[in-house]
Amino acid sequence: MPYLRLEKDNDVAVVWMDQEGEKVNKLGDYLLGEFTAVLDDLSQDNSIVGAVLISGKPDTFIAGADLERVNEITEPGAIQTLVKQGHALFNRLENFRIPVVAAINGAALGGGLEVAMACHYRIATDSPKTILGQPEVQLGLLPGGGGTQRLPRLVGLQKSLDMMLTGKNIYPRQGKKMGLVDQVCSPYALLDAAKQAARDLARKPRKEAKRKPSFFDKVLEGTALTRKMAYKKAREMAEKQTRGHYPAPMRIIDCVEAGLEDGIQAGLAAEAKYFEELWRTPQSAQLRNIFFAMTALKKNPNQDLVKPVDKIGVLGAGLMGAGIAQISASKGIDVLMKDLDFDALGRGKKTIWGELDRRFRKKALSAFQRDSIFSRVDGVIEYAPLGKSDMVIEAVFEDLDLKRRVLADTEAVTPDHCIFASNTSSLPIKEIAKNASRPTQVIGMHYFSPVPKMPLLEIIVTPKTAKWVVATAVDVGIKQGKTVIVVKDGPGFYTTRVLAPMLNEALLLLEEGGDIENIDRVMRKLGWPVGPVTLIDEVGIDVGAHVTEVLSKMFAKRGVSSTDAMGRLLAEGYKGRKNGKGFYKYEKGSSEKGKKEVNTAVYEFFGGSTRKRHNAEEIRRRLMLVFCNEAARCLEEKILLSARDGDIGAIMGLGFPPYLGGPFRYMDQLGTTVVLEALEALAVKHGPRFTPAKIIAEKAADNGRFYDA
Ligand code: NAI
C-alpha cells in the first residue's frame, strides 16, 4: 500500500496516511480502493474497538483533492461518478461499526476536512500549522465530499455558509468553539489522545453526532421558514459579491438547501451534479490555473543558494514598516524596527499589537503565540543595534535622497553578508543603489498595503543583484506567507507600471467629461474590487502624482503623455482618502449605507460640472486594454520573466478580476488577433498610448497565445 498503513495497538487500529512521493497527502481516485480495503479489514477484526485516522506528514492531515488528477478526466459524467464513489466511501466511514477518530495536525482542507467530518470525533492540535477549511469556492468549485451536507449539520447553517462561501481558514480554537472539532491538544499528545478518545467512544453508547445549537442559531435556523430567509439572504449577498461572475456560491447554497430541506441523499445528489457542472465552467478553469501558478510559486527555484535570515532590521515604523515587522516576527524572525523617535516607534508597535490582539480575540492565535510574536519585535532609534542583521528592509518615506542616505547608514553598521531591501513602490532600485558599497546585495521587496492581508510580494532585481541575494529574498517572502514574483528593475517595476496607464486612462475619461461614479461602477461590475477613481483616492493622490512623475519619462519616449491631473489636484491640497479630500467625500455622514458620495468639486479640474456617461463597453475596452498592453510590454522588455508572473501579480497585487485569469490569460481568451485589432483601432482614435506592444503583434501574426494551454 503506497498511501495507507494499518497499525494495531491492542484494541485500537491506527491508520497512517502517508502518500508516497508527495510532500502532502491529497485525495484522488487512487485512494478509493485502498481505503475500502482498510475498512474491509477493520470490519472483520473483532479485536478492534475503535480506530484513529492520522497523517504521517509533518504539516498536513490532508491538503485537499488531487486537482491534477481530476483535470485528466475529460469524459462527461465521469467526475460526477467519482464524486459519488467518494460519497459512498464517506457514508460507509460515517456508519462504520466502530468509532473512528480523526487526529488532525496540519492542514485539513477541502476533502481533508470532509474526511474528518465523516469520522466520529475530531481532535486538532494547537500547532500554528493546523488549519481547517473548505476553500473550494476559491477554485470556483463546491465541497464535493459531502461537505455541503456534514458541515451545516456540525456547525449550523450560518457558520457553514460563511466557511464555504468565503473559503476561509478556521484555526483549532475557533473550530472547537464552533463545534467543528471536539478537542484541541498539543501535537505531541495527538496520537495518545486520539487512541484514548476512540476507546472512550467505544465504551459509551454511540450517540449520533449532534450539536447543541445556540439560542441565536435556534431562532435563526430552527424552522423551515427562518432557514428560507437565511438562504435568501445568502443568495443576495453572493449575488452582490460575485456580481454574477462566479456561479459556485449559488450552487453551494443550492446544495445546502437541498440537504437540509429534502434530506441528505438529495443534498449529496445535488453536490455530485453541481460539482461536475462547476468544474467545467471557464471561471473554475481560470481559478484553478491561478491555484497551480501560486503553488508553483511557493517553490524557490534556487533554494540551494539561500543564506539564513534570522534577524531582520526594518527602517521606518509606519504603515508598511509595522506590517513587514509583524509578518516577519510571526514566522519566528527577530525584528528590530528603526525610526526617528520613540513616538513613531510606539505607533508602529501599537499597530502590530492591535493586529495580533485582534487575531487572538478571533481565536486565530493563542495568548502565548500573540505575546511571543510581539516580543520578537524591538524598537530602536539608532543604527548601531542593526549591526547583527542578516537583512534590512527599508520602508521610510518615498524619497530617493532619503533612501540613498538610509542605505549608506545601514551599510556602515551591518555585517558584510547583510542584504539591503527597499520597499519603494516606484523608485528604480538601481537609483537607490547608485552609491552602495555592496550593490550586489541591494534588492527591491515591494509589499502591498495592508501588508498582513495582501498576498503579493514583488521582488525587484537589478543587473547587479547577486543570485544568492534573490534566492534569499524569495525565501524570506515565502516564509512570510507571500506569493512572490521576481521582476526586473525599471520605473514602476511591473505592478505600479501596469496600474499607472489604467488610472491615467480613467482620468482622461474624466477630462473628456466622464462621470466618476459611472466609470467606477462599470469596472466594479466587471469584477475589480474597487473602481479606478476610488483606487486613486485609496492609493493617495500624492502617491499617484509622484508615480506619474517617475513613469512619465518612460512613457514620453513612446510619445505618450500622462495627464497632470493628479499634480494639479495635489497642488490644491487633494490627497485622497488619507486627508479626506479626494474624488469622493469622506467626512462623517457623507456616506449612506456604505455608498460614497462623489465630491463634485473635483469636476472643476476636469472641465466643469456638466458630465456625460461614457458607454460601458468603451470604458471597459479602454481601461482593460491599456492595462493589458502595458503588461505585454513588460513581458516584451523582460521586466516580467513569464506571463504567469504577470497574471499572478495583477490578480494578487492589483485586484485584476480572478475569473478573467490575469491580463495574459484574458488576452488569450479574447484571442491575440482580436486584441491587436482593438488596440490598433483605439490607437487611431486616441493616439500612441494604445499602440500595440510588439509582442502582441508577433503572437497575433500566427494566431498565437501567451500560454501553450
Ligand atoms: P509612512 O509615512 O506610514 O511611514 C514612514 C516611516 O518612516 C515614518 O514612521 C517615518 O518616521 C519613518 N522614517 C522616515 N525617515 C526615517 C529614517 N531616516 N530612519 C528611520 N525611519 C524613518 O509610510 P508608508 O506608507 O509606510 O510607506 C513607506 C514606504 O513604503 C514608501 O517608500 C512607500 O512608497 C512604500 N510603499 C507604500 C505602500 C502604501 O500603500 N502605503 C505600498 C507599497 C510600498
mmCIF file of C-alpha atoms and ligand atoms in Angstrom, residues 315-321 338-340 344 383 395-398 402-403 406 423-425 446-449, ligand 1:
data_model
loop_
_atom_site.group_PDB
_atom_site.id
_atom_site.type_symbol
_atom_site.label_atom_id
_atom_site.label_comp_id
_atom_site.label_asym_id
_atom_site.label_seq_id
_atom_site.Cartn_x
_atom_site.Cartn_y
_atom_site.Cartn_z
ATOM 1 C CA LEU A 315 13.637 51.052 8.718
ATOM 2 C CA GLY A 316 10.513 53.092 9.323
ATOM 3 C CA ALA A 317 7.774 52.025 11.714
ATOM 4 C CA GLY A 318 4.975 53.470 9.587
ATOM 5 C CA LEU A 319 2.125 51.629 7.980
ATOM 6 C CA MET A 320 4.351 49.461 5.795
ATOM 7 C CA GLY A 321 7.259 49.001 8.216
ATOM 8 C CA LYS A 338 14.200 51.671 13.497
ATOM 9 C CA ASP A 339 12.516 55.031 13.283
ATOM 10 C CA LEU A 340 13.413 58.636 14.051
ATOM 11 C CA ALA A 344 6.911 56.828 15.759
ATOM 12 C CA TYR A 383 21.559 52.418 13.513
ATOM 13 C CA ALA A 395 10.109 51.487 4.447
ATOM 14 C CA VAL A 396 10.895 55.155 5.041
ATOM 15 C CA PHE A 397 9.248 57.968 3.072
ATOM 16 C CA GLU A 398 9.252 57.666 -0.714
ATOM 17 C CA LEU A 402 16.427 59.758 1.868
ATOM 18 C CA LYS A 403 16.537 56.172 0.637
ATOM 19 C CA VAL A 406 19.472 55.267 4.892
ATOM 20 C CA ASN A 423 10.037 48.613 -0.179
ATOM 21 C CA THR A 424 9.762 51.502 -2.609
ATOM 22 C CA SER A 425 6.707 51.329 -4.821
ATOM 23 C CA HIS A 446 7.730 45.635 -2.767
ATOM 24 C CA TYR A 447 4.953 44.744 -0.321
ATOM 25 C CA PHE A 448 1.372 45.881 -0.697
ATOM 26 C CA SER A 449 -0.854 47.625 1.805
HETATM 27 P P1 NAI B 1 4.658 56.064 6.489
HETATM 28 O O1 NAI B 1 4.723 57.548 6.309
HETATM 29 O O2 NAI B 1 3.494 55.470 7.184
HETATM 30 O O3 NAI B 1 5.937 55.594 7.298
HETATM 31 C C1 NAI B 1 7.237 56.011 7.036
HETATM 32 C C2 NAI B 1 8.017 55.949 8.343
HETATM 33 O O4 NAI B 1 9.393 56.111 8.065
HETATM 34 C C3 NAI B 1 7.639 57.021 9.350
HETATM 35 O O5 NAI B 1 7.317 56.430 10.583
HETATM 36 C C4 NAI B 1 8.905 57.862 9.453
HETATM 37 O O6 NAI B 1 9.084 58.420 10.734
HETATM 38 C C5 NAI B 1 9.960 56.841 9.123
HETATM 39 N N1 NAI B 1 11.244 57.421 8.714
HETATM 40 C C6 NAI B 1 11.488 58.493 7.946
HETATM 41 N N2 NAI B 1 12.816 58.681 7.837
HETATM 42 C C7 NAI B 1 13.412 57.710 8.552
HETATM 43 C C8 NAI B 1 14.773 57.377 8.828
HETATM 44 N N3 NAI B 1 15.769 58.116 8.363
HETATM 45 N N4 NAI B 1 15.009 56.288 9.585
HETATM 46 C C9 NAI B 1 14.008 55.561 10.054
HETATM 47 N N5 NAI B 1 12.725 55.842 9.835
HETATM 48 C C10 NAI B 1 12.422 56.908 9.098
HETATM 49 O O7 NAI B 1 4.859 55.464 5.032
HETATM 50 P P2 NAI B 1 4.417 54.048 4.456
HETATM 51 O O8 NAI B 1 3.082 54.164 3.872
HETATM 52 O O9 NAI B 1 4.672 53.021 5.475
HETATM 53 O O10 NAI B 1 5.415 53.871 3.229
HETATM 54 C C11 NAI B 1 6.788 53.616 3.410
HETATM 55 C C12 NAI B 1 7.396 53.154 2.089
HETATM 56 O O11 NAI B 1 6.671 52.057 1.600
HETATM 57 C C13 NAI B 1 7.419 54.183 0.975
HETATM 58 O O12 NAI B 1 8.615 54.036 0.248
HETATM 59 C C14 NAI B 1 6.250 53.781 0.121
HETATM 60 O O13 NAI B 1 6.408 54.134 -1.225
HETATM 61 C C15 NAI B 1 6.298 52.267 0.254
HETATM 62 N N6 NAI B 1 5.043 51.617 -0.023
HETATM 63 C C16 NAI B 1 3.877 52.108 0.493
HETATM 64 C C17 NAI B 1 2.670 51.490 0.223
HETATM 65 C C18 NAI B 1 1.403 52.026 0.797
HETATM 66 O O14 NAI B 1 0.328 51.637 0.327
HETATM 67 N N7 NAI B 1 1.450 52.883 1.801
HETATM 68 C C19 NAI B 1 2.603 50.296 -0.634
HETATM 69 C C20 NAI B 1 3.887 49.814 -1.071
HETATM 70 C C21 NAI B 1 5.033 50.478 -0.775
#
